XYZ file of C-alpha atoms in Angstrom:
700
model
C 33.573 3.821 -43.089
C 31.962 0.772 -43.246
C 34.966 -1.003 -42.057
C 35.289 0.846 -38.831
C 31.711 0.127 -38.250
C 31.952 -3.606 -38.377
C 34.932 -3.516 -36.210
C 32.966 -1.554 -33.880
C 30.137 -5.060 -34.029
C 33.398 -7.093 -33.364
C 34.400 -5.363 -30.425
C 30.547 -5.135 -28.727
C 30.858 -8.957 -29.147
C 33.949 -9.564 -27.796
C 32.703 -7.006 -25.111
C 29.732 -9.142 -24.413
C 32.005 -12.414 -24.587
C 34.070 -12.030 -21.159
C 34.073 -14.419 -18.873
C 31.420 -13.082 -16.321
C 33.367 -12.625 -12.403
C 30.831 -14.178 -9.249
C 28.801 -11.627 -7.537
C 30.622 -10.425 -4.950
C 27.320 -9.441 -3.697
C 24.002 -12.269 -4.569
C 20.893 -11.448 -5.024
C 19.557 -11.737 -2.229
C 21.255 -9.473 -0.516
C 18.944 -9.219 2.388
C 21.033 -5.597 4.044
C 19.491 -3.323 6.239
C 20.074 -0.039 5.373
C 22.091 1.902 7.883
C 18.670 4.126 8.802
C 15.242 4.141 7.264
C 13.294 1.277 7.467
C 13.568 -2.056 5.869
C 11.804 -4.505 4.772
C 12.524 -6.998 6.203
C 8.983 -9.980 5.375
C 10.538 -10.031 1.707
C 9.962 -13.522 0.049
C 13.267 -13.342 -2.321
C 11.703 -15.989 -4.692
C 8.992 -14.233 -5.179
C 10.941 -10.750 -5.725
C 12.959 -13.322 -8.425
C 9.894 -14.047 -9.949
C 9.156 -10.927 -10.752
C 12.718 -9.763 -12.502
C 11.779 -13.294 -14.443
C 8.356 -12.131 -15.378
C 9.540 -8.760 -16.452
C 13.056 -9.813 -17.913
C 11.147 -12.302 -20.418
C 8.777 -9.550 -21.593
C 11.184 -6.442 -21.934
C 14.526 -7.335 -22.379
C 15.711 -7.878 -25.994
C 18.984 -9.505 -27.655
C 19.427 -7.623 -31.156
C 22.246 -10.371 -31.844
C 24.554 -8.095 -32.726
C 26.238 -7.734 -29.178
C 23.784 -5.171 -27.824
C 20.409 -5.618 -25.786
C 18.092 -3.455 -25.082
C 14.799 -2.572 -23.068
C 11.598 -2.771 -24.510
C 9.470 0.774 -24.082
C 6.838 1.162 -26.249
C 5.148 4.523 -25.651
C 5.037 4.164 -29.272
C 5.834 1.311 -30.504
C 8.263 -1.992 -30.131
C 10.650 -0.861 -31.565
C 11.221 1.983 -29.440
C 13.449 2.497 -26.546
C 14.357 5.347 -24.680
C 17.611 5.716 -22.233
C 15.324 5.741 -18.961
C 15.111 1.899 -19.254
C 18.456 1.099 -20.333
C 19.549 2.193 -17.319
C 17.116 1.158 -14.684
C 17.710 -2.927 -16.993
C 21.314 -2.023 -16.099
C 20.419 -1.993 -12.535
C 18.691 -4.711 -12.116
C 20.833 -6.804 -13.935
C 23.456 -6.083 -10.822
C 21.685 -5.988 -8.927
C 19.522 -9.494 -9.390
C 22.453 -11.311 -10.462
C 23.575 -14.088 -7.390
C 23.823 -17.467 -7.328
C 20.848 -18.407 -9.420
C 21.251 -16.204 -12.355
C 23.954 -13.961 -13.005
C 23.016 -11.412 -16.383
C 26.630 -9.938 -16.459
C 26.443 -10.631 -19.952
C 22.480 -8.421 -20.507
C 24.364 -5.597 -18.176
C 27.203 -5.472 -20.853
C 25.414 -5.657 -23.908
C 22.575 -3.203 -21.859
C 25.907 -0.670 -21.694
C 27.004 -1.400 -25.149
C 23.643 -0.461 -26.950
C 23.730 2.584 -25.156
C 27.168 3.331 -26.146
C 26.369 2.354 -29.330
C 23.381 5.575 -29.473
C 26.000 7.276 -26.683
C 26.316 11.877 -27.754
C 29.537 11.573 -27.390
C 30.818 7.982 -28.550
C 32.026 5.534 -25.135
C 30.718 6.420 -21.648
C 28.959 9.752 -22.268
C 25.467 10.088 -22.311
C 22.646 8.545 -24.891
C 20.344 9.788 -27.553
C 16.775 9.474 -24.952
C 15.041 7.626 -27.381
C 15.348 5.608 -30.118
C 13.864 3.675 -33.276
C 15.641 -0.151 -33.828
C 13.323 -0.737 -36.599
C 14.821 2.750 -38.701
C 17.245 3.060 -36.752
C 16.173 6.930 -36.053
C 17.798 8.140 -32.462
C 15.972 11.686 -31.526
C 19.002 14.061 -30.416
C 19.433 15.180 -26.523
C 19.291 13.291 -23.258
C 17.569 12.713 -20.790
C 19.143 13.755 -17.643
C 17.984 11.042 -14.955
C 18.964 8.427 -17.547
C 22.312 10.024 -16.939
C 22.291 9.369 -13.139
C 20.800 5.610 -13.621
C 23.499 4.714 -15.745
C 26.425 6.259 -14.001
C 25.424 4.767 -10.208
C 25.029 0.699 -12.691
C 28.662 1.284 -13.884
C 29.535 2.299 -10.324
C 28.113 -0.805 -8.314
C 28.669 -3.257 -11.789
C 32.725 -2.550 -10.621
C 31.821 -3.819 -7.334
C 29.388 -6.768 -7.890
C 32.157 -8.197 -11.033
C 35.424 -6.896 -10.038
C 36.111 -4.744 -13.003
C 37.738 -1.449 -12.969
C 36.476 -0.706 -16.462
C 33.280 -0.156 -15.070
C 34.436 2.088 -12.681
C 36.222 4.078 -15.546
C 33.398 4.162 -17.514
C 31.356 5.143 -14.746
C 34.121 8.416 -13.627
C 33.541 9.529 -17.853
C 29.891 9.496 -17.603
C 29.627 11.200 -15.062
C 32.131 13.827 -16.083
C 29.849 14.137 -19.308
C 26.734 14.902 -16.996
C 28.832 17.594 -15.488
C 29.055 19.385 -18.209
C 26.158 18.553 -19.939
C 23.115 18.030 -18.057
C 24.049 20.433 -14.920
C 24.610 24.124 -14.804
C 27.642 25.458 -12.955
C 25.055 26.336 -9.974
C 24.302 22.165 -9.385
C 20.938 22.898 -11.350
C 19.596 19.736 -13.075
C 18.546 20.056 -16.685
C 16.122 17.993 -18.282
C 18.195 16.565 -20.699
C 22.040 18.260 -22.497
C 19.847 20.088 -25.497
C 17.134 21.716 -22.919
C 16.830 23.478 -19.828
C 13.612 24.881 -19.582
C 11.972 23.328 -16.545
C 12.993 21.532 -13.355
C 11.682 17.666 -13.233
C 12.126 16.903 -9.787
C 11.900 12.977 -10.322
C 15.374 13.672 -11.420
C 16.248 14.937 -8.208
C 18.500 11.817 -7.376
C 20.264 12.745 -4.313
C 21.584 9.234 -3.293
C 23.528 9.595 -6.840
C 25.449 12.714 -5.892
C 26.444 11.434 -3.268
C 27.660 8.621 -4.681
C 29.435 11.140 -7.757
C 31.163 12.590 -4.532
C 32.431 9.631 -3.325
C 33.600 8.718 -5.829
C 35.324 11.439 -8.294
C 35.840 13.836 -4.462
C 34.606 17.106 -6.755
C 32.981 18.885 -4.470
C 30.139 19.954 -7.146
C 27.846 17.239 -6.221
C 27.989 19.006 -3.035
C 26.716 22.888 -4.463
C 24.456 20.071 -6.662
C 23.087 18.139 -3.837
C 21.790 21.757 -2.024
C 20.532 22.988 -4.707
C 18.039 19.808 -5.921
C 17.072 19.332 -2.271
C 15.617 23.514 -2.738
C 13.596 23.235 -5.494
C 12.480 19.992 -5.324
C 11.369 21.708 -1.531
C 9.897 24.548 -3.548
C 7.920 22.443 -5.774
C 5.835 20.704 -2.809
C 2.720 21.548 -2.040
C 2.255 23.070 1.558
C -1.029 20.823 2.155
C -0.153 18.058 0.542
C 3.980 17.922 -0.637
C 3.323 15.985 -3.493
C 5.428 17.828 -6.738
C 4.111 18.277 -10.157
C 5.750 16.588 -13.304
C 7.319 19.724 -14.083
C 7.779 23.098 -12.291
C 9.060 26.701 -13.601
C 12.764 27.573 -12.443
C 11.908 30.768 -11.210
C 9.007 30.174 -9.332
C 9.060 27.339 -8.865
C 5.365 26.576 -9.734
C 3.690 23.430 -11.322
C 3.609 23.893 -15.149
C 2.363 21.415 -17.903
C 6.756 21.520 -19.347
C 8.108 18.686 -21.840
C 4.866 16.011 -20.354
C 2.209 14.947 -22.806
C -0.025 14.939 -19.816
C -3.970 14.471 -20.717
C -4.876 14.811 -16.827
C -3.555 18.590 -17.068
C -1.053 19.797 -13.854
C -0.382 17.827 -10.944
C 1.562 14.392 -9.665
C 1.323 12.062 -12.360
C 4.073 9.822 -14.145
C 7.519 11.720 -13.926
C 5.983 13.238 -10.478
C 5.563 9.255 -8.686
C 9.321 8.740 -9.325
C 10.471 11.841 -6.372
C 9.445 10.321 -3.180
C 11.629 6.709 -4.123
C 14.600 9.079 -4.710
C 14.543 10.158 -1.622
C 14.141 7.269 0.110
C 17.060 5.935 -1.532
C 19.060 9.194 -0.843
C 18.031 8.333 2.688
C 18.231 4.625 2.668
C 22.413 4.954 1.763
C 23.454 8.287 3.461
C 21.122 9.317 5.784
C 20.470 12.135 4.142
C 17.883 14.521 6.203
C 17.017 17.227 3.490
C 15.950 14.082 1.411
C 14.070 13.008 4.578
C 12.737 15.916 5.186
C 10.799 16.200 1.438
C 8.779 12.918 1.936
C 7.720 13.652 5.911
C 5.575 16.295 3.939
C 3.817 13.417 2.258
C 3.536 11.586 4.942
C 0.452 12.729 7.252
C -1.453 13.441 4.043
C -0.051 10.387 2.722
C -1.337 7.999 5.734
C -4.611 9.998 5.273
C -5.746 9.502 1.920
C -4.319 5.741 1.691
C -5.826 4.856 4.462
C -2.391 3.800 5.858
C -2.381 0.869 3.670
C -0.774 1.560 -0.250
C -3.353 -0.472 -2.141
C -5.343 3.344 -1.681
C -2.756 5.337 -3.565
C -4.123 6.139 -6.413
C -2.768 6.312 -10.054
C -1.978 10.239 -10.215
C -3.697 13.836 -8.249
C -3.701 17.017 -8.589
C -1.624 19.034 -5.910
C -3.543 19.276 -3.846
C -4.442 15.830 -3.258
C -7.362 15.074 -5.672
C -6.901 11.699 -7.001
C -7.632 11.630 -10.865
C -7.469 7.704 -11.814
C -9.442 5.253 -10.453
C -6.332 2.216 -10.367
C -3.937 0.630 -8.545
C -0.383 0.867 -10.223
C 3.310 0.109 -9.322
C 4.595 3.463 -10.728
C 2.468 5.424 -8.034
C 2.356 2.864 -4.991
C 5.945 1.366 -5.042
C 6.953 5.550 -6.013
C 5.013 7.386 -3.478
C 4.202 4.983 -0.885
C 8.233 5.241 0.508
C 7.883 8.178 1.598
C 7.554 5.742 4.328
C 10.920 4.387 3.659
C 12.367 7.317 5.575
C 9.233 8.145 7.815
C 10.033 8.118 11.950
C 6.749 6.471 12.344
C 5.788 4.055 9.414
C 3.744 1.626 11.529
C 2.058 -0.888 9.024
C 2.873 0.632 5.496
C 5.872 -0.513 4.535
C 4.349 -3.787 4.494
C 1.278 -2.908 2.915
C 4.080 -1.601 0.397
C 5.533 -4.415 -0.066
C 1.951 -6.401 -0.398
C 0.347 -4.309 -2.648
C 3.909 -4.765 -5.185
C 4.227 -7.863 -4.821
C 0.680 -9.000 -5.668
C 0.725 -6.647 -9.282
C 1.251 -8.707 -11.985
C 3.651 -7.607 -14.748
C 3.127 -8.525 -18.918
C 4.269 -11.809 -20.270
C 4.115 -10.260 -23.647
C 4.646 -6.502 -24.680
C 1.179 -6.998 -26.135
C -0.633 -8.972 -23.652
C -3.987 -6.949 -22.254
C -3.295 -8.519 -18.972
C -0.278 -7.453 -16.657
C 1.603 -3.501 -16.281
C 3.260 -2.110 -19.006
C 7.103 -1.309 -19.037
C 7.078 1.568 -17.243
C 5.143 0.694 -13.547
C 6.909 -2.749 -14.577
C 10.366 -2.160 -14.733
C 9.406 0.411 -11.507
C 8.123 -2.552 -9.556
C 11.010 -4.423 -9.356
C 13.386 -1.234 -8.507
C 10.864 -0.338 -5.801
C 11.005 -3.755 -4.212
C 14.437 -4.610 -4.539
C 15.591 -1.375 -2.662
C 12.590 -1.196 0.295
C 13.641 -4.903 1.050
C 17.413 -4.525 1.065
C 18.254 -5.900 -2.104
C 20.182 -2.298 -2.958
C 23.004 -1.327 -1.307
C 25.459 0.773 -1.917
C 28.177 -1.899 -2.814
C 30.337 0.706 -2.814
C 30.327 2.134 0.423
C 28.938 -0.984 2.731
C 29.549 0.558 6.122
C 26.338 -0.075 8.639
C 24.719 -2.567 6.625
C 23.542 -5.373 8.460
C 22.806 -8.536 6.966
C 18.736 -10.301 8.271
C 17.365 -13.307 7.277
C 13.985 -12.033 5.811
C 10.727 -14.177 7.036
C 7.259 -13.751 6.555
C 6.415 -13.215 10.587
C 8.083 -10.292 10.587
C 4.721 -8.962 9.513
C 1.536 -9.225 10.655
C -0.022 -12.899 11.788
C -3.840 -14.607 11.195
C -4.260 -15.308 15.228
C -7.243 -15.814 17.612
C -8.812 -12.471 19.128
C -8.465 -12.421 22.899
C -11.386 -14.136 24.623
C -13.463 -17.497 24.400
C -15.257 -17.609 21.042
C -18.851 -17.776 22.117
C -21.536 -20.635 20.187
C -23.568 -19.163 17.214
C -26.987 -19.914 18.764
C -29.781 -17.052 19.449
C -28.663 -16.264 22.646
C -25.055 -15.017 21.814
C -25.468 -11.392 21.188
C -22.505 -8.626 21.000
C -22.591 -5.004 20.525
C -26.119 -4.335 20.213
C -27.196 -7.510 18.071
C -27.820 -11.352 17.448
C -27.282 -13.536 14.655
C -23.143 -12.228 14.140
C -21.359 -14.733 11.575
C -17.638 -15.125 10.376
C -17.575 -15.495 6.682
C -14.240 -16.082 4.186
C -13.181 -17.764 0.635
C -11.906 -20.892 0.565
C -9.703 -20.490 -2.500
C -6.565 -21.677 -0.206
C -4.793 -18.091 -0.122
C -6.945 -16.654 2.606
C -6.817 -17.019 6.059
C -8.890 -15.900 8.772
C -9.797 -16.951 12.646
C -12.229 -17.337 13.549
C -13.301 -19.616 10.776
C -16.048 -19.389 8.185
C -19.118 -19.856 9.988
C -18.969 -19.374 13.777
C -19.909 -16.546 15.363
C -17.430 -13.887 15.604
C -18.420 -12.920 19.007
C -15.908 -13.283 22.436
C -16.062 -13.188 25.241
C -13.354 -11.154 27.358
C -12.707 -9.855 30.874
C -14.428 -6.920 30.388
C -17.893 -7.951 28.268
C -18.398 -9.770 24.642
C -17.508 -8.087 21.428
C -17.179 -8.947 17.676
C -13.863 -9.733 17.002
C -11.814 -10.972 13.855
C -8.462 -11.745 12.269
C -7.352 -12.372 8.463
C -5.348 -12.163 6.229
C -7.082 -11.874 2.919
C -5.614 -12.591 -1.017
C -5.488 -10.416 -4.265
C -7.811 -10.439 -6.293
C -7.576 -11.617 -9.398
C -6.295 -9.885 -12.308
C -9.659 -8.831 -14.633
C -10.235 -11.229 -17.365
C -13.912 -10.941 -19.288
C -13.176 -14.268 -20.479
C -12.442 -16.094 -17.539
C -14.253 -17.392 -14.579
C -12.868 -15.209 -11.606
C -13.119 -15.831 -7.811
C -12.766 -13.030 -5.711
C -11.746 -13.173 -2.369
C -13.510 -11.918 0.648
C -13.169 -12.948 4.779
C -15.359 -10.244 7.060
C -18.590 -10.819 9.571
C -22.100 -9.841 9.115
C -24.486 -9.051 11.585
C -28.402 -9.508 10.472
C -31.057 -8.420 11.769
C -33.575 -10.815 12.249
C -32.996 -14.580 12.771
C -34.489 -15.571 8.912
C -32.335 -12.943 7.882
C -35.456 -10.549 6.718
C -35.041 -7.194 5.918
C -36.125 -4.329 7.273
C -37.418 -0.494 6.745
C -34.990 1.779 8.329
C -35.697 4.401 6.328
C -36.569 7.013 9.658
C -32.202 5.713 10.363
C -29.638 9.008 10.391
C -26.984 7.061 11.430
C -25.122 4.699 12.611
C -22.272 5.039 15.529
C -19.906 1.832 16.064
C -17.595 1.523 18.668
C -14.466 -0.061 16.848
C -10.744 -0.674 16.627
C -9.238 -2.181 13.524
C -6.031 -2.467 11.458
C -5.546 -2.444 7.484
C -8.872 -1.239 5.714
C -12.099 -2.264 7.140
C -15.422 -1.598 5.170
C -19.386 -1.353 6.757
C -21.478 -2.335 4.293
C -25.147 -1.855 4.042
C -27.045 -5.010 3.375
C -29.646 -4.770 1.065
C -32.550 -5.644 -1.827
C -31.829 -2.692 -3.756
C -28.092 -3.559 -4.812
C -29.304 -7.973 -5.212
C -31.469 -6.754 -7.844
C -28.887 -4.610 -9.835
C -27.153 -7.875 -9.582
C -23.958 -5.483 -7.782
C -23.572 -8.270 -5.185
C -20.471 -7.303 -2.848
C -21.425 -3.749 -4.406
C -23.003 -2.374 -1.649
C -22.919 1.116 -0.063
C -20.121 1.060 2.860
C -17.766 2.681 4.712
C -14.169 2.891 5.219
C -12.278 3.059 8.566
C -9.272 4.762 9.300
C -6.729 2.368 11.224
C -7.144 2.229 14.812
C -4.317 2.115 18.264
C -7.469 1.798 20.127
C -10.517 1.835 20.146
C -12.103 4.731 18.330
C -15.735 6.072 18.495
C -17.231 6.339 15.130
C -20.593 7.880 13.841
C -21.097 7.735 10.318
C -23.778 9.670 8.218
C -27.018 8.326 5.967
C -27.871 11.857 5.429
C -28.233 12.070 1.689
C -27.452 14.994 -0.963
C -28.835 16.685 -3.828
C -29.190 13.729 -6.110
C -30.500 11.109 -3.112
C -27.481 9.246 -2.788
C -25.616 8.918 0.451
C -23.266 11.506 1.748
C -20.259 9.089 3.436
C -21.362 5.629 2.526
C -19.409 4.839 -1.078
C -20.477 2.361 -3.715
C -17.532 0.971 -5.762
C -16.789 2.088 -9.062
C -17.209 -1.281 -10.292
C -21.241 -1.453 -9.085
C -24.311 0.712 -9.748
C -24.942 2.819 -7.263
C -28.616 2.684 -5.501
C -30.432 5.945 -4.025
C -30.504 6.853 -0.376
C -33.718 4.999 -0.015
C -34.440 2.418 -1.992
C -31.103 1.211 0.088
C -32.925 2.286 3.013
C -36.458 0.289 2.882
C -35.320 -3.076 2.754
C -31.991 -3.519 5.309
C -31.003 -7.079 6.238
C -27.887 -6.264 8.031
C -24.363 -5.192 8.776
C -20.960 -6.382 7.292
C -17.725 -5.377 8.528
C -15.446 -6.914 5.917
C -11.468 -6.455 4.723
C -11.170 -4.669 1.676
C -7.674 -4.394 0.108
C -8.004 -5.257 -3.804
C -3.937 -6.579 -3.770
C -4.602 -8.936 -0.205
C -3.377 -8.323 3.133
C -3.763 -8.761 6.812
C -7.470 -6.458 8.949
C -8.267 -6.984 11.716
C -11.891 -5.797 13.745
C -13.122 -5.092 17.197
C -16.490 -4.243 18.100
C -17.835 -3.355 21.161
C -21.223 -1.832 20.074
C -22.926 -0.934 17.198
C -26.695 1.561 16.974
C -28.760 2.563 14.261
C -30.154 5.724 15.100
C -32.799 7.969 14.279
C -32.301 11.890 14.010
C -33.122 12.002 17.065
C -30.473 10.270 18.693
C -32.621 7.363 19.525
C -33.128 3.395 17.835
C -35.052 3.067 14.322
C -37.853 2.120 14.607
C -37.762 -1.177 12.800
C -35.307 -2.243 16.001
C -36.513 -1.354 18.739
C -37.376 -4.416 20.502
C -34.274 -6.267 18.043
C -31.438 -4.389 19.988
C -29.413 -5.587 22.849
C -26.554 -4.292 24.310
C -26.326 -1.053 25.129
C -30.021 0.048 24.099
C -31.659 -2.179 26.763
C -32.211 1.127 29.076
C -33.942 3.112 26.776
C -36.142 0.015 25.254
C -37.340 -1.227 28.523
C -35.616 1.650 31.026
C -37.297 -0.011 34.288
C -34.294 -2.993 33.858
C -31.808 -1.879 35.272
C -28.749 -3.296 37.031
C -25.778 -1.779 38.838
C -22.838 -2.027 41.869
C -23.121 -0.008 44.327
C -20.627 -0.729 46.888
C -20.271 -4.613 48.096
C -23.733 -5.065 46.193
C -25.748 -5.752 42.567
C -28.672 -4.370 42.559
C -31.520 -5.747 40.087
C -34.597 -3.454 39.131
C -37.021 -4.709 37.052
C -36.374 -8.254 36.321
C -39.093 -11.512 36.323
C -38.564 -14.858 37.574
C -37.312 -15.477 34.588
C -33.877 -13.597 34.523
C -30.778 -15.803 34.589
C -26.983 -14.314 35.707
C -23.749 -15.107 34.295
C -20.595 -14.304 35.784
C -17.320 -14.578 33.859
C -14.150 -14.222 34.989
C -10.795 -12.394 32.756
C -10.536 -15.696 30.581
C -14.396 -15.887 29.684
C -14.826 -19.147 31.725
C -18.191 -18.963 33.328
C -17.846 -18.587 36.908
C -21.224 -18.527 38.295
C -24.673 -19.342 36.607
C -28.016 -17.957 39.022
C -31.937 -17.584 38.370
C -33.238 -14.722 39.528
C -35.963 -14.693 41.528
C -36.859 -11.189 41.733
C -35.780 -7.921 41.428
C -33.679 -7.059 44.790
C -29.512 -6.722 45.512
C -26.745 -9.603 45.721
C -23.911 -9.313 47.718
C -21.136 -9.117 45.152
C -19.360 -12.171 47.321
C -22.456 -14.499 46.316
C -21.607 -13.764 42.621
C -17.517 -14.032 42.443
C -15.403 -16.354 43.744
C -12.681 -14.059 45.291
C -10.581 -10.555 44.798
C -10.358 -9.146 40.662
C -12.473 -7.817 37.624
C -15.499 -10.050 36.360
C -18.329 -9.958 33.438
C -21.800 -9.964 34.641
C -24.084 -10.737 31.743
C -28.093 -10.229 33.204
C -30.691 -12.420 30.412
C -34.789 -12.158 30.308
C -35.876 -13.405 27.125
C -33.684 -11.057 24.415
C -33.090 -8.151 26.692
C -29.357 -8.706 28.299
C -27.912 -6.322 30.332
C -23.505 -6.424 30.515
C -22.089 -5.282 33.708
C -18.489 -5.307 35.320
C -17.819 -5.748 38.377
C -15.023 -5.058 40.645
C -14.029 -6.922 43.982
């Protein structure tokens, strides 16, 4: 027995020492899939940096010709078959001119075989304690699927037929031990009590059919997609971690979930499985599963992956308020097969690439094994760096570029100076602000007015890219990025009592996630500057009229304005009695693009009129309500002025925002359009008297 054991170890060492062949598909592969939404704006060196951190933390050479992926659910001595399979996939796809990881792949495969169920290329015992050599019997089916796929890819990556031979042996073992005769996916070789939707490796089944020409896998595809679909919630499309085989209702299952039944750590991978199948094989059934998720996902996450929570009840109620790669990528990749993804793939990439992994397993900072490992796999898949080496038909090579995502550009129009006569959206004293830490970009620059003159009037506008927030560290002096525009109600930025306010009405067009918040004394007194109560806008392709209630609930808190979880929530009454202004800012904790345009901002009482404290301060669009005797309008070829005195000034702007006429108005009356505009077209006219201003659009 001892001699046979030594021979086995020697055999492993020989395998690990075989000279590597150059990768046939070196990273970055940069291959757009035949179908689906490939993210063509990735930075390959950033993905490589994630991999280097991950490998340095979780890959461990055992010194006997084997290696494992540390998966410390219990301790660093533990490894699970899932992690070995993930590691094999990652080593295949990350191999390239900057590092060939065939040796690491071989050692992981050797570890698998060392703890295999039937010896050699069969299923692996799912849970290993390398300290005492104890291995829990029974396989985990998803690990078998991923390991078999990795072996097929390895045969093409390194031109070694032995990998394909091993893959075929493992696929045969899977069919006999992890599947039932009707094509159902068992949780593992030794049990079949419930169905796990995240084990639905539809892309792997297609590949197995290609490799073996066994029609059983067609049956497995059809049966498994049916099972997943029946487990989906009718409203959200979410699946639970475990489903009952007969009713397809959610059950507690085999998972040790403290939050009860819901879309948790296992289930989070299901949309990724479906996206993978659609990318590689255009599987319409897999797309249909994800398409059920897309409408709810867009709405609940404000069309931005940063707002994907780390777990949900099946009705879509979030249960954990933090961001983690396993959920961000797993759920966010439902958009990979969406017919109208918008900019979601961009936000998904930004969130994943700006999420740190750990440098050591026991580090307090960075993600643990499970989300950190999935982070790499998700990034590889969505960026065209996880193609099907076995069948590259239909792929298109591309050159990734950050220019393929949204860029910070100057808003349309002429930027007006920051002075007391410059107003927009109903107020003076608008100002842009942004951090100067080196990553955040913004137009206009910090300190400028953010008011732009356009052919249709003035508007407040800004375009920005905000840096990701730092990973929290209590011992560090952390600098949090910021970018936005604020308006002060009074020039001296003093507070006003707007307790009679019932709502804020704003006409706004946003991209990214923009937050409107009340700048108030109560929040400053708690020391939580930046934690003001606010409202998140859903992105829109055009202007939208949004009315935000300022009502209180039975506890005295705002019903629609939300205070960040880290800040103290002041009562509605305490906030409104001392408000100095309103800010609009980009709010994406993992960074990303944001922009907005505002043409109207009103703070209204319950009667729909401007609140008392602001009467006399507000300009457009409330000028007629404040001073009803003033009026400007076009009647045919005449412009009529009513209620203005000799101190009024007329300024006429062309489509580019250039002033083409400036006239002092001596009295009320009328002027011909020809006297005010130089030629045919559309113009904007501003009539100002003191602090009262009105805008009129002129057509000739």
